[in-house]
Each structure stands twice: as structure tokens, then as C-alpha cells.
Tab-separated table of C-alpha atoms in Angstrom:
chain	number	residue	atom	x	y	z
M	45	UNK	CA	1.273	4.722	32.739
M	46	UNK	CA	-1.914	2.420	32.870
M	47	UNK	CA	-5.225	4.428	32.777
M	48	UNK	CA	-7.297	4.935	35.907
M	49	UNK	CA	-9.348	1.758	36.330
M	50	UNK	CA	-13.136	2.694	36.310
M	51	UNK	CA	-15.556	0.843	38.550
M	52	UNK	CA	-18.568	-1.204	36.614
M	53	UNK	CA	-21.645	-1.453	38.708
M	54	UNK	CA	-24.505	-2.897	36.177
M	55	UNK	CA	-23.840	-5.843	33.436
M	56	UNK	CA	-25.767	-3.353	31.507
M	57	UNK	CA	-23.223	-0.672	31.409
M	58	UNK	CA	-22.975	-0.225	27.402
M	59	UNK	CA	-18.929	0.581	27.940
M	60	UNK	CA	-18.611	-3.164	28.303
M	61	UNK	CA	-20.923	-4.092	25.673
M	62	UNK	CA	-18.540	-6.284	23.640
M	63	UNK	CA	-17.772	-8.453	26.217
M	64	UNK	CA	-21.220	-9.113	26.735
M	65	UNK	CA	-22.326	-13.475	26.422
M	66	UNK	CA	-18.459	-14.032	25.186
M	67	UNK	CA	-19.210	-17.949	25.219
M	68	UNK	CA	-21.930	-17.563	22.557
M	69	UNK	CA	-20.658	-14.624	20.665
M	70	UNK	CA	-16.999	-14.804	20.130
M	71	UNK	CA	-15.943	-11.424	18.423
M	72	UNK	CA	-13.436	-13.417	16.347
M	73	UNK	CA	-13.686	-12.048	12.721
M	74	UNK	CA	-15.900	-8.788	13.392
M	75	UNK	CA	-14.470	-5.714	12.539
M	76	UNK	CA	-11.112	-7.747	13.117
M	77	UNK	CA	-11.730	-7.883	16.889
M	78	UNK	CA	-10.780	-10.462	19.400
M	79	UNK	CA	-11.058	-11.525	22.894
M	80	UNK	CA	-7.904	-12.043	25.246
M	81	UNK	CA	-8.710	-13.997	28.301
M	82	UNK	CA	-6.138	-14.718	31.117
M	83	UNK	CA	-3.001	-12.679	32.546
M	84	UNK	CA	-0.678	-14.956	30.191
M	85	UNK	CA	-2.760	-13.556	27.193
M	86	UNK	CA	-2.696	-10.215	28.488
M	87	UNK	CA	0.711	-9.842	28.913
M	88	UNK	CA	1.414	-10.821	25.644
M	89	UNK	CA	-1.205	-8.542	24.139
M	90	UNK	CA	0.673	-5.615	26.062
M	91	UNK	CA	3.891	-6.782	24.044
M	92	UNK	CA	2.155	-6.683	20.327
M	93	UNK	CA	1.028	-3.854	21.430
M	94	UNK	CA	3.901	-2.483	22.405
M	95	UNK	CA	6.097	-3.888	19.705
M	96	UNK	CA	4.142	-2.650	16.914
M	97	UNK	CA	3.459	-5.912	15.737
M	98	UNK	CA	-0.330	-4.972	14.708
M	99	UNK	CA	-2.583	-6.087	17.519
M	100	UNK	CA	-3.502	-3.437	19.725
M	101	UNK	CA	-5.946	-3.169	22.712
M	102	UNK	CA	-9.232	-1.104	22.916
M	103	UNK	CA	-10.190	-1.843	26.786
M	104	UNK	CA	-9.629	-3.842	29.148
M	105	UNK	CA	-12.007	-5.799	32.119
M	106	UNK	CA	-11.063	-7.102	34.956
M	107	UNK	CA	-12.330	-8.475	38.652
M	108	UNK	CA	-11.489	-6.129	41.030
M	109	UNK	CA	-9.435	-8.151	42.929
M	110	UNK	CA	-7.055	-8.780	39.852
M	111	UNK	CA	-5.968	-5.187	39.614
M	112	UNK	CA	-3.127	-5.116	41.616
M	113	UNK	CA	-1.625	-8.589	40.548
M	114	UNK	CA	-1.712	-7.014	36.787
M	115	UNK	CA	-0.873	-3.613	37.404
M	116	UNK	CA	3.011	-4.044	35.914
M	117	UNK	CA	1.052	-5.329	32.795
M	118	UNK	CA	-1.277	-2.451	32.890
M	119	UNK	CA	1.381	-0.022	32.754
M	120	UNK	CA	2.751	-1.361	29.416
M	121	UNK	CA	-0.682	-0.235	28.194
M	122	UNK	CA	-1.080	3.256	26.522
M	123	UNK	CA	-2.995	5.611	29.234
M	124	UNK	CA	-5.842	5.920	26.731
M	125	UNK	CA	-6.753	2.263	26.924
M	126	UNK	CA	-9.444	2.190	29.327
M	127	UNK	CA	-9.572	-0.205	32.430
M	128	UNK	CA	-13.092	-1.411	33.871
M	129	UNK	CA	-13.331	-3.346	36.919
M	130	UNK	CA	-15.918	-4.884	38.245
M	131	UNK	CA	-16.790	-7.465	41.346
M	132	UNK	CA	-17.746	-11.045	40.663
M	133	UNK	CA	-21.605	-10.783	40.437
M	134	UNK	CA	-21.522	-7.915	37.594
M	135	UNK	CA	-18.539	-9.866	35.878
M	136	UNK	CA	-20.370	-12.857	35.595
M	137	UNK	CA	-23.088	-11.479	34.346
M	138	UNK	CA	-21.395	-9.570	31.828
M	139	UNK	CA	-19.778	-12.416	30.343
M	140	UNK	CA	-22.540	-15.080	30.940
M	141	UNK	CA	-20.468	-17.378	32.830
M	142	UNK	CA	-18.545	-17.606	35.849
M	143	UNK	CA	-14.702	-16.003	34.882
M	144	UNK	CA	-12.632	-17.419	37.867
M	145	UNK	CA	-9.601	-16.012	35.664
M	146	UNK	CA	-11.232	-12.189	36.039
M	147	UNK	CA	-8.844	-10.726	33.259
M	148	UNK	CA	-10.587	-9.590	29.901
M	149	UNK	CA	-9.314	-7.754	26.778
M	150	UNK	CA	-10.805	-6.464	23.786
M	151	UNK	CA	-8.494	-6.356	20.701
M	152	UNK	CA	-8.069	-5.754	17.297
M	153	UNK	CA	-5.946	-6.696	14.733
M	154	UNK	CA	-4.632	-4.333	11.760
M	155	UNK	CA	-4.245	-6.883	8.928
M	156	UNK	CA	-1.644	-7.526	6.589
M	157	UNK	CA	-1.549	-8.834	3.552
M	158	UNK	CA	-0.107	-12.314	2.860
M	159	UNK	CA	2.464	-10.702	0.437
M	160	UNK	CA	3.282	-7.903	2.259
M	161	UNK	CA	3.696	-11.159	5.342
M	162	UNK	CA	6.073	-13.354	3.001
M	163	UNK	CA	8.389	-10.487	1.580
M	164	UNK	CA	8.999	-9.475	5.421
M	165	UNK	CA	10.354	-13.068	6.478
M	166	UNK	CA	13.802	-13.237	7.015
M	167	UNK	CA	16.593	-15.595	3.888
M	168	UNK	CA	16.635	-18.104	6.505
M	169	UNK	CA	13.026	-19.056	7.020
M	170	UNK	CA	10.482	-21.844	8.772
M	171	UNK	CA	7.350	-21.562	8.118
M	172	UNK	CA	3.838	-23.797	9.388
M	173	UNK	CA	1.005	-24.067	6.723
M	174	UNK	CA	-2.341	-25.740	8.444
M	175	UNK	CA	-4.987	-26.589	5.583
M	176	UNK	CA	-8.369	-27.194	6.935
M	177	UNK	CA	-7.689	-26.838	11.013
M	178	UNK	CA	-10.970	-26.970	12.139
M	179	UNK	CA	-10.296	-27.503	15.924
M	180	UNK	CA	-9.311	-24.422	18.258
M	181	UNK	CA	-7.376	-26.893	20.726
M	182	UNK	CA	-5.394	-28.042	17.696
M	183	UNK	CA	-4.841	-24.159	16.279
M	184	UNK	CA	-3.930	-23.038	19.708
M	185	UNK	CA	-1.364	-25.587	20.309
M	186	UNK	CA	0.262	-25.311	16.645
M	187	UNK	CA	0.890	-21.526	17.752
M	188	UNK	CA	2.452	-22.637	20.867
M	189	UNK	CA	4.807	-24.810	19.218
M	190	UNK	CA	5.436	-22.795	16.210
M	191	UNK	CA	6.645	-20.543	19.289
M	192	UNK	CA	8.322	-23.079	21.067
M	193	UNK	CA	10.453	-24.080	17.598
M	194	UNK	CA	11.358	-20.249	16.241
M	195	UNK	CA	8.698	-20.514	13.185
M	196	UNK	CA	8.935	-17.305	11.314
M	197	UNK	CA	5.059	-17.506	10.492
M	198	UNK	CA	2.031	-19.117	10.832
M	199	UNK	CA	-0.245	-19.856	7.444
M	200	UNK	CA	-3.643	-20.988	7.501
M	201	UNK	CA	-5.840	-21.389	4.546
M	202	UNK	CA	-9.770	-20.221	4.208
M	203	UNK	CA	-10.693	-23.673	5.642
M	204	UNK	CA	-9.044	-23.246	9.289
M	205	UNK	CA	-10.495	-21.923	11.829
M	206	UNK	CA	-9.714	-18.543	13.276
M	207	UNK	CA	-6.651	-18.654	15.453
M	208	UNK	CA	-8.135	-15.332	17.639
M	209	UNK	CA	-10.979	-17.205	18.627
M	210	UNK	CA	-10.839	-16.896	22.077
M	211	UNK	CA	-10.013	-20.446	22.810
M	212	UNK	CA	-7.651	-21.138	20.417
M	213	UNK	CA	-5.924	-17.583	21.659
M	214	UNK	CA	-5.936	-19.265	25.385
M	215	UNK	CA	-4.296	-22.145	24.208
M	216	UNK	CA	-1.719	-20.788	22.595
M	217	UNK	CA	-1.096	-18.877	25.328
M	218	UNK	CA	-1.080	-16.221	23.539
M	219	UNK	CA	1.738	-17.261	20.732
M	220	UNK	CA	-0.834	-16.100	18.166
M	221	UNK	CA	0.041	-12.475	18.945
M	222	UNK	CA	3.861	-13.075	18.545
M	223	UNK	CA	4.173	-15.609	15.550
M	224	UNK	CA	3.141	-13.354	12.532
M	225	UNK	CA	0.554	-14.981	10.886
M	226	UNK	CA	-2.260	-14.883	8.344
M	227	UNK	CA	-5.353	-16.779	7.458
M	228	UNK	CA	-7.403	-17.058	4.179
M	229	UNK	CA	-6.944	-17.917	0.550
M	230	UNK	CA	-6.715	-21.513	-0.827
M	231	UNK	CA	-4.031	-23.982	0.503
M	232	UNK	CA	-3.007	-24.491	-3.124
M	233	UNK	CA	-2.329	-20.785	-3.752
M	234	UNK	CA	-0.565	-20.052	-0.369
M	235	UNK	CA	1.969	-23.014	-1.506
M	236	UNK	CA	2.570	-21.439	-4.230
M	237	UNK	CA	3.203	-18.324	-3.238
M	238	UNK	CA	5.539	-19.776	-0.781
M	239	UNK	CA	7.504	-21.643	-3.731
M	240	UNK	CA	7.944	-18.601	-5.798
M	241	UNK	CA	9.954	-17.467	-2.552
M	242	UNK	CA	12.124	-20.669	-2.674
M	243	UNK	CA	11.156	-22.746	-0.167
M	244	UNK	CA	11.613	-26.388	0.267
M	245	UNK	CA	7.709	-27.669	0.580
M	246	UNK	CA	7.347	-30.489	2.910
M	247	UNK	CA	3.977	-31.977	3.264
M	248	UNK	CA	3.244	-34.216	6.433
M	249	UNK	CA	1.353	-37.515	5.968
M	250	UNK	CA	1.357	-41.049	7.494
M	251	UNK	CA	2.177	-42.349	4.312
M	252	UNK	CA	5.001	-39.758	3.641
M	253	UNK	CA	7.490	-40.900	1.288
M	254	UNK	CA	10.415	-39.423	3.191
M	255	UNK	CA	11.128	-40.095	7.398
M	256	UNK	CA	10.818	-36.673	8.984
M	257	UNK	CA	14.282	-37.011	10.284
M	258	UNK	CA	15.550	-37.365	6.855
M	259	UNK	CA	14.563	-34.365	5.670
M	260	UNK	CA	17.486	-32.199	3.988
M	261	UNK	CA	18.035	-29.035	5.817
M	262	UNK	CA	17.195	-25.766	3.419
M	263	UNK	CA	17.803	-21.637	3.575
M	264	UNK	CA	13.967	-21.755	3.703
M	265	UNK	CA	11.265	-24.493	4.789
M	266	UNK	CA	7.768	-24.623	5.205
M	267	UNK	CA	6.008	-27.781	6.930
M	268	UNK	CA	2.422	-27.945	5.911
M	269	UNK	CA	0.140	-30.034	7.894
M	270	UNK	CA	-4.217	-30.780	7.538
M	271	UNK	CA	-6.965	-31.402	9.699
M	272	UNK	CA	-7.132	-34.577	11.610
M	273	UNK	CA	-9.008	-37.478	10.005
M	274	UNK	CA	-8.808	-36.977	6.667
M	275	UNK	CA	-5.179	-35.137	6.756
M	276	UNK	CA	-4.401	-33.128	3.659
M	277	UNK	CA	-6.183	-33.490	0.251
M	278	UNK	CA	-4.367	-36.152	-2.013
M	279	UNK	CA	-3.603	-32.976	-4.409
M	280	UNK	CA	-1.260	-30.998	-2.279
M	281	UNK	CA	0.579	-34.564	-1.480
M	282	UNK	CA	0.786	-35.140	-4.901
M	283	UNK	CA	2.141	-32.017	-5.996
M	284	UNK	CA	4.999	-31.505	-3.192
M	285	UNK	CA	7.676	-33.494	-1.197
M	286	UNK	CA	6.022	-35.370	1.742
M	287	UNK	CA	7.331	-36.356	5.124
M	288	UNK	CA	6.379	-39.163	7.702
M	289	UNK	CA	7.038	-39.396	11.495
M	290	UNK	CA	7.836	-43.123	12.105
M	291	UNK	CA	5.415	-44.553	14.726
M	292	UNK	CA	3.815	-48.039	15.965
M	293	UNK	CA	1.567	-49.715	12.957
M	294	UNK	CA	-1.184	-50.643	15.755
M	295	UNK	CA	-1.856	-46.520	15.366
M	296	UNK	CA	-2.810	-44.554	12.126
M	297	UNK	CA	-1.850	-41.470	12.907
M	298	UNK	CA	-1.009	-38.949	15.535
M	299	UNK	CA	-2.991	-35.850	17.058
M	300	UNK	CA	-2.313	-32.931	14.813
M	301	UNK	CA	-0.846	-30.908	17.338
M	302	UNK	CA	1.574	-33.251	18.476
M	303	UNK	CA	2.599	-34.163	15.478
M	304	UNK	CA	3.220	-30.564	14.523
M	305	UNK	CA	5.343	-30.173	17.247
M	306	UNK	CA	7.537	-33.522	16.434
M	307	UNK	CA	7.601	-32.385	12.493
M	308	UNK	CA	8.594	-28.609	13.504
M	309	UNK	CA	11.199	-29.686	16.226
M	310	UNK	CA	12.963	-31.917	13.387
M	311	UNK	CA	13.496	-29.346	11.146
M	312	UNK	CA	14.234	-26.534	13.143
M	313	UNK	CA	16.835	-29.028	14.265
M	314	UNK	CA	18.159	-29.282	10.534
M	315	UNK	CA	18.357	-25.883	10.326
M	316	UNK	CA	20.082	-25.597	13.885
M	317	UNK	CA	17.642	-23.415	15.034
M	318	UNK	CA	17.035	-25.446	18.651
């Protein structure tokens, strides 16, 4: 049963603090808090949180007239995960801008280690390694089609952005809280790691050596992908197997999040996952 929802009258009120200027302060990567933004988002924040999947929500905001359009979303809520509402003056001010989407979350995330992460995937495996993803849009959208293509798990290295940053969360609509992921550590190392667990490393470059649809279907396979521009350090394409997606010469290369979703849909193919 969804708490009571409790009527905001002032911006100022301090229960709503931390959703205070969200466009300027993002709480991405304090205290391991984020903020979920949208009923898509919401919905699957209710799900982590219901599936134990180590997100969980401390309150909730919304415009009044949202309430009853989220209520069967509310309800998958724990009754001790308070509900503020508020009309579209105090809301605004709140968050600094106008919300026309009226539906707020704060969360946090109960981190797991990246070994503790890798041990847990399944003998059949796909993972997505991003090395330097600097763009939300780009983070966001790998999520979604990490989703979309039954990826076991999401790696990013130090270098990458945050994938709870509020955008990148909204993008994905909301995959980020149902692909188990993990950022941090050098690319190089989280390779590594991933070899030791016998996967077949596949890098992706223009210049690949080997056409994506090519590639040799494995037990376990990890597709790692960089930032756009630059792509991934000559090192890492050096040191493992790389792949290509075959496209017009009058182009150098594609937008990283489409050609994630290309790369992951051809190997999930080889390993007749879709």
C-alpha cells in the first residue's frame, strides 16, 4: 500500500530539499543517490525496488494532478516511502524549471562490487563494456539497447560518465535500473577481469579486423565499445579481437549508440538470444 501523499505548500519545505535546482545539481554520485524523472522511470524504480535488485526509493514528488494516473505504481512502493505533492507553481520552483512531466524520485543505489557483479552472471553470458562514454544521450541509449538485446550487464570504466545521471537515466528509460551494471576501475583491468571468466573479447572499431556478422558465437561474450571521436585507445585494440560493422566509405564511423545497438543485436543473434 502506497503511503499517504503529503501536500507541499513552500519550495522551501526542507522535506524536499534534494530535489531542490535538479538541472544544476544532479545528485548523481552523492551518497550513491539519484534522480528518477518520468512515470516510465518510476515504474521501473518500483520494480528494482521491488525485485531486490539494489536500487531502492527514499521519496517521491509529484504534481498533484499526477497522483491518480500513478497510483498503481505507488502501491508497489513500501508504505514508508513518503509521497509529496505539490501544484505547479511550488514544483517549479522546487526544481528550478518548469517539470511538465510532474513525477520525481529520489533514489539510492546499494553498490556492488565488480567481482561480486561478474561471479553472479549466468555460463551463458553477453556483456557491454563502454570505455570513456562521456555523453549521457549515448549512456542512456546503450542501456536501452543492452535491454532491448538480453545483455547480462553493463560495464563502464572510471572514464564514462555516470549512467544515474538523471538524463542518461531518462533515456534509458529506465534500463539502467534493470541491466546490472557497474562503473569505475580502468578499461584495461575490467577486460581482464572479464577474460579470467572466459569470455570471448570483441572490441568494436571502424577498422576492425573481423565483420561484425562474422563473429563466432561463444558460451560467453563481451562487446566493448569507446567514446565517439577518438573510439577506443589503440592499446585495448591491440591487445583483443576487434570487430567492424560494414558501412558506406563516404562516412567514418557511426554514432556510438547506434552502433552499439547493431554490434549487440549481431551477437545476441549468434548466441540465439533474439
Amino acid at each position: 500500500m502506497a503511503a499517504v501523499p503529503i501536500d507541499i505548500d513552500s519550495a522551501d519545505d526542507p522535506r524536499v530539499a534534494e530535489f531542490r535546482e535538479i538541472r544544476e545539481r544532479d545528485l548523481t554520485g552523492r551518497e550513491s543517490r539519484f534522480i528518477a524523472e518520468g512515470t516510465v522511470v518510476l515504474r521501473m524504480l518500483a520494480e528494482a525496488h521491488a525485485a531486490g535488485r539494489g536500487f531502492f526509493a527514499e521519496k517521491i514528488l509529484l504534481l498533484r494532478n499526477r497522483v491518480e494516473g500513478v497510483l498503481p505504481i505507488l502501491e508497489r512502493f513500501p508504505a514508508d516511502v513518503p509521497v509529496y505533492v505539490a501544484g505547479a507553481d511550488v514544483l517549479d520552483g522546487v526544481v528550478g524549471f518548469h517539470l511538465h512531466r510532474g513525477v520525481l524520485a529520489l533514489g539510492r543505489r546499494q553498490d556492488r562490487g565488480e567481482a561480486a557483479l561478474l561471479d553472479a552472471l549466468p555460463e551463458r553470458a553477453l556483456v557491454l563494456v563502454g570505455c570513456g562514454i562521456s555523453n549521457h544521450d549515448n549512456a542512456g541509449s546503450m542501456f536501452r539497447n543492452a535491454a532491448a538485446f538480453r545483455a547480462d550487464a553493463v560495464l563502464l570504466d572510471e572514464t564514462s560518465c555516470d549512467p544515474l545521471y538523471r538524463k542518461a537515466l531518462r533515456v534509458s528509460v529506465g534500463s539502467v535500473l534493470s541491466v546490472p551494471h557497474r562503473r569505475g576501475g580502468k578499461a584495461l583491468d575490467v577486460l581482464l577481469a572479464l577474460a579470467e571468466r572466459s569470455f570471448a573479447i570483441w572490441t568494436l572499431s571502424p577498422h576492425g579486423k573481423t565483420d561484425i556478422r562474422a563473429i563466432p558465437a561463444s558460451t560467453r561474450m563481451a562487446l566493448v565499445v569507446g567514446t565517439e571521436g577518438e573510439g577506443l585507445p589503440e592499446a585495448l585494440l591491440a591487445r583483443f579481437q576487434s570487430a567492424r560493422i560494414p558501412q558506406s566509405e563516404e562516412l567514418d564511423s557511426l554514432n556510438a549508440a547506434t552502433a552499439t545497438g547493431i554490434a549487440l543485436f549481431s551477437m545476441a543473434s549468434a548466441m540465439g538470444r533474439v
